[in-house]
């Protein structure tokens, strides 16, 4: 497993952890300019920790769907310009505060299920990161596929309990992957249970994207 430029494994507070360089949030553990990126608090970091290759290139734009209070989005913004979409007003306020001292983090109060509401702002991106706790997670990824460059990648965390709390997680994952295949080719996947119970990390690329001018 290779780490993207800007992500390192470092010993912070006596524990090896993923880390990025940027302003820390609250009481976040640091080592000089490096800040710990905890897989227990970040599904994207968990995807890296379980061996999935993170499809983010330094300096290339990212669309982050489901940014919540901005913890993971801030780490992504340490690496690349990041459009961070969050629907709920309370975490969105925290996201705005996190973005205040980060000139590459652009918070958007919007619904990821309605990409037309931010299409006038978001440029074609290399990567979509999605962590949206909703029933229609594959549909959200399909709706936002229009923003991906033809050689872009999707990094998706599927939360089984948000799709169907009564069904077996494996069955939920397969159902969501089948739906996702309508517009994406699945490149890799891995369970994240070591850090986040009943979650599946997925790396995919778009299938039938229209040509875009980057």
PDB file of C-alpha atoms in Angstrom:
ATOM      1  CA  UNK A   1       0.000   0.000   0.000  1.00  0.00           C
ATOM      2  CA  UNK A   2       1.377   3.387  -1.023  1.00  0.00           C
ATOM      3  CA  UNK A   3       0.507   6.607   0.776  1.00  0.00           C
ATOM      4  CA  UNK A   4      -0.363   9.695  -1.260  1.00  0.00           C
ATOM      5  CA  UNK A   5       1.951  12.666  -1.239  1.00  0.00           C
ATOM      6  CA  UNK A   6       1.393  14.628   1.955  1.00  0.00           C
ATOM      7  CA  UNK A   7       0.391  11.637   4.117  1.00  0.00           C
ATOM      8  CA  UNK A   8       2.952   9.934   6.358  1.00  0.00           C
ATOM      9  CA  UNK A   9       3.060   7.365   9.107  1.00  0.00           C
ATOM     10  CA  UNK A  10       4.543   9.093  12.158  1.00  0.00           C
ATOM     11  CA  UNK A  11       5.061   8.390  15.840  1.00  0.00           C
ATOM     12  CA  UNK A  12       2.861  10.881  17.690  1.00  0.00           C
ATOM     13  CA  UNK A  13       2.427  10.652  21.454  1.00  0.00           C
ATOM     14  CA  UNK A  14       4.109   7.233  21.399  1.00  0.00           C
ATOM     15  CA  UNK A  15       1.738   5.744  18.837  1.00  0.00           C
ATOM     16  CA  UNK A  16       2.245   5.212  15.119  1.00  0.00           C
ATOM     17  CA  UNK A  17      -0.478   6.963  13.177  1.00  0.00           C
ATOM     18  CA  UNK A  18      -1.292   8.482   9.830  1.00  0.00           C
ATOM     19  CA  UNK A  19      -0.595  12.203   9.728  1.00  0.00           C
ATOM     20  CA  UNK A  20      -0.950  15.246   7.470  1.00  0.00           C
ATOM     21  CA  UNK A  21       0.578  18.723   7.707  1.00  0.00           C
ATOM     22  CA  UNK A  22      -1.773  21.546   8.668  1.00  0.00           C
ATOM     23  CA  UNK A  23      -3.304  23.591  11.493  1.00  0.00           C
ATOM     24  CA  UNK A  24      -4.579  21.265  14.253  1.00  0.00           C
ATOM     25  CA  UNK A  25      -8.214  21.135  15.319  1.00  0.00           C
ATOM     26  CA  UNK A  26      -8.884  21.540  19.042  1.00  0.00           C
ATOM     27  CA  UNK A  27      -6.741  19.146  21.122  1.00  0.00           C
ATOM     28  CA  UNK A  28      -5.605  17.077  18.142  1.00  0.00           C
ATOM     29  CA  UNK A  29      -2.293  15.261  18.729  1.00  0.00           C
ATOM     30  CA  UNK A  30       0.596  16.810  16.813  1.00  0.00           C
ATOM     31  CA  UNK A  31       4.287  16.406  16.076  1.00  0.00           C
ATOM     32  CA  UNK A  32       5.549  19.792  14.943  1.00  0.00           C
ATOM     33  CA  UNK A  33       3.624  20.687  11.798  1.00  0.00           C
ATOM     34  CA  UNK A  34       2.175  17.162  11.524  1.00  0.00           C
ATOM     35  CA  UNK A  35      -1.275  16.363  12.899  1.00  0.00           C
ATOM     36  CA  UNK A  36      -2.533  12.862  13.680  1.00  0.00           C
ATOM     37  CA  UNK A  37      -5.162  11.499  11.298  1.00  0.00           C
ATOM     38  CA  UNK A  38      -7.034   8.994  13.457  1.00  0.00           C
ATOM     39  CA  UNK A  39      -8.747   6.096  11.603  1.00  0.00           C
ATOM     40  CA  UNK A  40     -11.185   5.801  14.512  1.00  0.00           C
ATOM     41  CA  UNK A  41     -12.468   9.310  13.780  1.00  0.00           C
ATOM     42  CA  UNK A  42     -12.163   9.259  10.001  1.00  0.00           C
ATOM     43  CA  UNK A  43     -13.558   6.637   7.638  1.00  0.00           C
ATOM     44  CA  UNK A  44     -11.229   7.855   4.911  1.00  0.00           C
ATOM     45  CA  UNK A  45      -8.214   7.345   7.179  1.00  0.00           C
ATOM     46  CA  UNK A  46      -9.640   3.917   8.051  1.00  0.00           C
ATOM     47  CA  UNK A  47      -9.728   3.068   4.345  1.00  0.00           C
ATOM     48  CA  UNK A  48      -6.020   3.869   4.143  1.00  0.00           C
ATOM     49  CA  UNK A  49      -5.304   1.924   7.337  1.00  0.00           C
ATOM     50  CA  UNK A  50      -6.931  -1.268   5.994  1.00  0.00           C
ATOM     51  CA  UNK A  51      -4.920  -1.130   2.777  1.00  0.00           C
ATOM     52  CA  UNK A  52      -6.972   0.771   0.204  1.00  0.00           C
ATOM     53  CA  UNK A  53      -5.014   3.200  -1.974  1.00  0.00           C
ATOM     54  CA  UNK A  54      -6.219   6.744  -1.383  1.00  0.00           C
ATOM     55  CA  UNK A  55      -6.930   8.299  -4.818  1.00  0.00           C
ATOM     56  CA  UNK A  56      -5.921  11.859  -3.956  1.00  0.00           C
ATOM     57  CA  UNK A  57      -3.159  13.740  -5.745  1.00  0.00           C
ATOM     58  CA  UNK A  58      -1.545  16.738  -4.104  1.00  0.00           C
ATOM     59  CA  UNK A  59      -3.009  19.930  -5.525  1.00  0.00           C
ATOM     60  CA  UNK A  60      -5.785  18.253  -7.551  1.00  0.00           C
ATOM     61  CA  UNK A  61      -9.354  19.243  -6.557  1.00  0.00           C
ATOM     62  CA  UNK A  62     -11.562  17.038  -4.392  1.00  0.00           C
ATOM     63  CA  UNK A  63     -15.316  17.029  -3.810  1.00  0.00           C
ATOM     64  CA  UNK A  64     -16.122  15.845  -0.276  1.00  0.00           C
ATOM     65  CA  UNK A  65     -19.740  14.748   0.274  1.00  0.00           C
ATOM     66  CA  UNK A  66     -20.910  14.543   3.871  1.00  0.00           C
ATOM     67  CA  UNK A  67     -18.186  16.670   5.425  1.00  0.00           C
ATOM     68  CA  UNK A  68     -19.962  16.947   8.813  1.00  0.00           C
ATOM     69  CA  UNK A  69     -17.934  19.116  11.222  1.00  0.00           C
ATOM     70  CA  UNK A  70     -14.914  19.015   8.936  1.00  0.00           C
ATOM     71  CA  UNK A  71     -12.409  16.770  10.715  1.00  0.00           C
ATOM     72  CA  UNK A  72     -11.675  14.507   7.757  1.00  0.00           C
ATOM     73  CA  UNK A  73     -12.283  17.259   5.219  1.00  0.00           C
ATOM     74  CA  UNK A  74      -9.581  19.313   6.930  1.00  0.00           C
ATOM     75  CA  UNK A  75      -7.059  16.497   6.441  1.00  0.00           C
ATOM     76  CA  UNK A  76      -8.056  16.216   2.785  1.00  0.00           C
ATOM     77  CA  UNK A  77      -7.606  19.987   2.457  1.00  0.00           C
ATOM     78  CA  UNK A  78      -4.072  19.543   3.840  1.00  0.00           C
ATOM     79  CA  UNK A  79      -3.446  17.642   0.594  1.00  0.00           C
ATOM     80  CA  UNK A  80      -5.613  19.319  -2.048  1.00  0.00           C
ATOM     81  CA  UNK A  81      -8.276  21.985  -2.698  1.00  0.00           C
ATOM     82  CA  UNK A  82     -11.486  20.563  -1.212  1.00  0.00           C
ATOM     83  CA  UNK A  83     -15.130  21.443  -1.821  1.00  0.00           C
ATOM     84  CA  UNK A  84     -16.860  20.226   1.345  1.00  0.00           C
ATOM     85  CA  UNK A  85     -20.625  19.630   1.153  1.00  0.00           C
ATOM     86  CA  UNK A  86     -22.661  19.379   4.374  1.00  0.00           C
ATOM     87  CA  UNK A  87     -26.443  19.555   4.721  1.00  0.00           C
ATOM     88  CA  UNK A  88     -27.061  19.809   8.483  1.00  0.00           C
ATOM     89  CA  UNK A  89     -26.724  23.393   9.768  1.00  0.00           C
ATOM     90  CA  UNK A  90     -25.076  22.617  13.118  1.00  0.00           C
ATOM     91  CA  UNK A  91     -22.086  20.604  11.818  1.00  0.00           C
ATOM     92  CA  UNK A  92     -21.916  23.004   8.879  1.00  0.00           C
ATOM     93  CA  UNK A  93     -21.192  25.818  11.352  1.00  0.00           C
ATOM     94  CA  UNK A  94     -18.284  23.795  12.736  1.00  0.00           C
ATOM     95  CA  UNK A  95     -17.127  23.119   9.189  1.00  0.00           C
ATOM     96  CA  UNK A  96     -17.077  26.839   8.442  1.00  0.00           C
ATOM     97  CA  UNK A  97     -15.020  27.435  11.597  1.00  0.00           C
ATOM     98  CA  UNK A  98     -12.536  24.725  10.594  1.00  0.00           C
ATOM     99  CA  UNK A  99     -12.223  26.307   7.139  1.00  0.00           C
ATOM    100  CA  UNK A 100     -11.466  29.755   8.567  1.00  0.00           C
ATOM    101  CA  UNK A 101      -7.682  29.188   8.650  1.00  0.00           C
ATOM    102  CA  UNK A 102      -7.555  26.832   5.661  1.00  0.00           C
ATOM    103  CA  UNK A 103      -7.486  28.540   2.276  1.00  0.00           C
ATOM    104  CA  UNK A 104      -7.991  25.233   0.412  1.00  0.00           C
ATOM    105  CA  UNK A 105     -11.174  24.153   2.236  1.00  0.00           C
ATOM    106  CA  UNK A 106     -14.403  25.516   0.729  1.00  0.00           C
ATOM    107  CA  UNK A 107     -17.510  24.710   2.835  1.00  0.00           C
ATOM    108  CA  UNK A 108     -20.853  24.395   1.018  1.00  0.00           C
ATOM    109  CA  UNK A 109     -24.146  24.194   2.947  1.00  0.00           C
ATOM    110  CA  UNK A 110     -26.002  21.945   0.521  1.00  0.00           C
ATOM    111  CA  UNK A 111     -27.641  18.537   0.080  1.00  0.00           C
ATOM    112  CA  UNK A 112     -25.393  15.967  -1.635  1.00  0.00           C
ATOM    113  CA  UNK A 113     -28.549  14.432  -3.129  1.00  0.00           C
ATOM    114  CA  UNK A 114     -29.087  17.687  -5.068  1.00  0.00           C
ATOM    115  CA  UNK A 115     -25.800  18.349  -6.889  1.00  0.00           C
ATOM    116  CA  UNK A 116     -27.462  20.944  -9.095  1.00  0.00           C
ATOM    117  CA  UNK A 117     -27.496  23.238  -6.035  1.00  0.00           C
ATOM    118  CA  UNK A 118     -23.684  23.520  -6.084  1.00  0.00           C
ATOM    119  CA  UNK A 119     -22.907  22.738  -9.725  1.00  0.00           C
ATOM    120  CA  UNK A 120     -22.228  26.434 -10.377  1.00  0.00           C
ATOM    121  CA  UNK A 121     -19.445  26.402  -7.764  1.00  0.00           C
ATOM    122  CA  UNK A 122     -17.663  23.054  -8.094  1.00  0.00           C
ATOM    123  CA  UNK A 123     -15.148  22.549 -10.899  1.00  0.00           C
ATOM    124  CA  UNK A 124     -14.393  19.110 -12.399  1.00  0.00           C
ATOM    125  CA  UNK A 125     -12.526  17.165  -9.709  1.00  0.00           C
ATOM    126  CA  UNK A 126     -10.060  14.312  -9.619  1.00  0.00           C
ATOM    127  CA  UNK A 127     -11.612  12.681  -6.561  1.00  0.00           C
ATOM    128  CA  UNK A 128     -14.986  12.401  -4.870  1.00  0.00           C
ATOM    129  CA  UNK A 129     -14.871  11.384  -1.216  1.00  0.00           C
ATOM    130  CA  UNK A 130     -18.293  10.320   0.081  1.00  0.00           C
ATOM    131  CA  UNK A 131     -19.334   9.685   3.677  1.00  0.00           C
ATOM    132  CA  UNK A 132     -23.079  10.335   3.699  1.00  0.00           C
ATOM    133  CA  UNK A 133     -25.301   8.583   6.251  1.00  0.00           C
ATOM    134  CA  UNK A 134     -28.404   8.158   4.104  1.00  0.00           C
ATOM    135  CA  UNK A 135     -30.417   5.273   2.667  1.00  0.00           C
ATOM    136  CA  UNK A 136     -29.570   6.072  -0.941  1.00  0.00           C
ATOM    137  CA  UNK A 137     -25.766   6.135  -0.746  1.00  0.00           C
ATOM    138  CA  UNK A 138     -25.154   4.641  -4.207  1.00  0.00           C
ATOM    139  CA  UNK A 139     -27.654   7.078  -5.714  1.00  0.00           C
ATOM    140  CA  UNK A 140     -25.737  10.002  -4.197  1.00  0.00           C
ATOM    141  CA  UNK A 141     -22.510   8.762  -5.785  1.00  0.00           C
ATOM    142  CA  UNK A 142     -24.237   8.355  -9.146  1.00  0.00           C
ATOM    143  CA  UNK A 143     -25.798  11.813  -8.982  1.00  0.00           C
ATOM    144  CA  UNK A 144     -22.412  13.429  -8.296  1.00  0.00           C
ATOM    145  CA  UNK A 145     -20.511  11.455 -10.921  1.00  0.00           C
ATOM    146  CA  UNK A 146     -20.891  14.419 -13.303  1.00  0.00           C
ATOM    147  CA  UNK A 147     -18.215  16.288 -11.337  1.00  0.00           C
ATOM    148  CA  UNK A 148     -15.560  13.608 -11.842  1.00  0.00           C
ATOM    149  CA  UNK A 149     -12.964  13.905 -14.548  1.00  0.00           C
ATOM    150  CA  UNK A 150     -12.939  10.898 -16.859  1.00  0.00           C
ATOM    151  CA  UNK A 151      -9.835   9.536 -15.127  1.00  0.00           C
ATOM    152  CA  UNK A 152     -11.186  10.438 -11.661  1.00  0.00           C
ATOM    153  CA  UNK A 153     -11.890   8.199  -8.696  1.00  0.00           C
ATOM    154  CA  UNK A 154     -14.571   7.756  -6.050  1.00  0.00           C
ATOM    155  CA  UNK A 155     -13.632   6.908  -2.452  1.00  0.00           C
ATOM    156  CA  UNK A 156     -16.890   5.825  -0.797  1.00  0.00           C
ATOM    157  CA  UNK A 157     -17.664   4.664   2.738  1.00  0.00           C
ATOM    158  CA  UNK A 158     -20.903   2.661   2.746  1.00  0.00           C
ATOM    159  CA  UNK A 159     -22.650   2.599   6.138  1.00  0.00           C
ATOM    160  CA  UNK A 160     -24.887  -0.481   6.130  1.00  0.00           C
ATOM    161  CA  UNK A 161     -27.035   0.583   9.091  1.00  0.00           C
ATOM    162  CA  UNK A 162     -27.973   3.844   7.369  1.00  0.00           C
ATOM    163  CA  UNK A 163     -29.237   1.923   4.330  1.00  0.00           C
ATOM    164  CA  UNK A 164     -31.179  -0.780   6.220  1.00  0.00           C
ATOM    165  CA  UNK A 165     -30.781  -1.347   9.953  1.00  0.00           C
ATOM    166  CA  UNK A 166     -32.613  -4.705   9.790  1.00  0.00           C
ATOM    167  CA  UNK A 167     -30.765  -6.405   6.905  1.00  0.00           C
ATOM    168  CA  UNK A 168     -27.464  -8.290   7.015  1.00  0.00           C
ATOM    169  CA  UNK A 169     -24.622  -5.803   6.313  1.00  0.00           C
ATOM    170  CA  UNK A 170     -23.085  -8.047   3.651  1.00  0.00           C
ATOM    171  CA  UNK A 171     -26.395  -8.109   1.775  1.00  0.00           C
ATOM    172  CA  UNK A 172     -26.658  -4.330   2.042  1.00  0.00           C
ATOM    173  CA  UNK A 173     -23.131  -3.883   0.725  1.00  0.00           C
ATOM    174  CA  UNK A 174     -23.791  -6.094  -2.290  1.00  0.00           C
ATOM    175  CA  UNK A 175     -27.044  -4.285  -3.053  1.00  0.00           C
ATOM    176  CA  UNK A 176     -25.319  -0.880  -2.908  1.00  0.00           C
ATOM    177  CA  UNK A 177     -22.419  -2.108  -5.043  1.00  0.00           C
ATOM    178  CA  UNK A 178     -24.845  -3.449  -7.656  1.00  0.00           C
ATOM    179  CA  UNK A 179     -26.528  -0.043  -7.795  1.00  0.00           C
ATOM    180  CA  UNK A 180     -23.156   1.715  -7.949  1.00  0.00           C
ATOM    181  CA  UNK A 181     -22.133  -0.388 -10.964  1.00  0.00           C
ATOM    182  CA  UNK A 182     -24.735   1.451 -13.033  1.00  0.00           C
ATOM    183  CA  UNK A 183     -22.187   4.242 -13.359  1.00  0.00           C
ATOM    184  CA  UNK A 184     -18.934   3.058 -11.792  1.00  0.00           C
ATOM    185  CA  UNK A 185     -16.414   0.265 -12.078  1.00  0.00           C
ATOM    186  CA  UNK A 186     -15.455  -1.102  -8.661  1.00  0.00           C
ATOM    187  CA  UNK A 187     -11.663  -1.158  -8.365  1.00  0.00           C
ATOM    188  CA  UNK A 188     -11.218  -2.236  -4.743  1.00  0.00           C
ATOM    189  CA  UNK A 189     -13.125  -2.623  -1.502  1.00  0.00           C
ATOM    190  CA  UNK A 190     -12.467  -3.555   2.124  1.00  0.00           C
ATOM    191  CA  UNK A 191     -14.443  -3.815   5.361  1.00  0.00           C
ATOM    192  CA  UNK A 192     -13.701  -1.084   7.902  1.00  0.00           C
ATOM    193  CA  UNK A 193     -15.024  -2.926  10.970  1.00  0.00           C
ATOM    194  CA  UNK A 194     -11.683  -2.659  12.744  1.00  0.00           C
ATOM    195  CA  UNK A 195     -12.425   1.049  13.113  1.00  0.00           C
ATOM    196  CA  UNK A 196     -16.073   1.525  12.045  1.00  0.00           C
ATOM    197  CA  UNK A 197     -18.555  -1.317  12.504  1.00  0.00           C
ATOM    198  CA  UNK A 198     -20.648  -2.362   9.500  1.00  0.00           C
ATOM    199  CA  UNK A 199     -18.859  -0.048   7.053  1.00  0.00           C
ATOM    200  CA  UNK A 200     -17.364  -0.897   3.663  1.00  0.00           C
ATOM    201  CA  UNK A 201     -14.704   1.198   1.955  1.00  0.00           C
ATOM    202  CA  UNK A 202     -14.943   1.307  -1.851  1.00  0.00           C
ATOM    203  CA  UNK A 203     -12.667   2.702  -4.551  1.00  0.00           C
ATOM    204  CA  UNK A 204     -14.309   3.094  -7.982  1.00  0.00           C
ATOM    205  CA  UNK A 205     -13.941   4.934 -11.261  1.00  0.00           C
ATOM    206  CA  UNK A 206     -16.688   6.420 -13.445  1.00  0.00           C
ATOM    207  CA  UNK A 207     -17.925   4.432 -16.417  1.00  0.00           C
ATOM    208  CA  UNK A 208     -19.965   6.654 -18.683  1.00  0.00           C
ATOM    209  CA  UNK A 209     -18.858  10.152 -17.770  1.00  0.00           C
ATOM    210  CA  UNK A 210     -19.423  12.847 -20.338  1.00  0.00           C
ATOM    211  CA  UNK A 211     -16.338  14.676 -21.500  1.00  0.00           C
ATOM    212  CA  UNK A 212     -15.544  17.661 -19.329  1.00  0.00           C
ATOM    213  CA  UNK A 213     -13.253  20.622 -19.709  1.00  0.00           C
ATOM    214  CA  UNK A 214     -10.927  20.548 -16.711  1.00  0.00           C
TER     215      UNK A 214
END
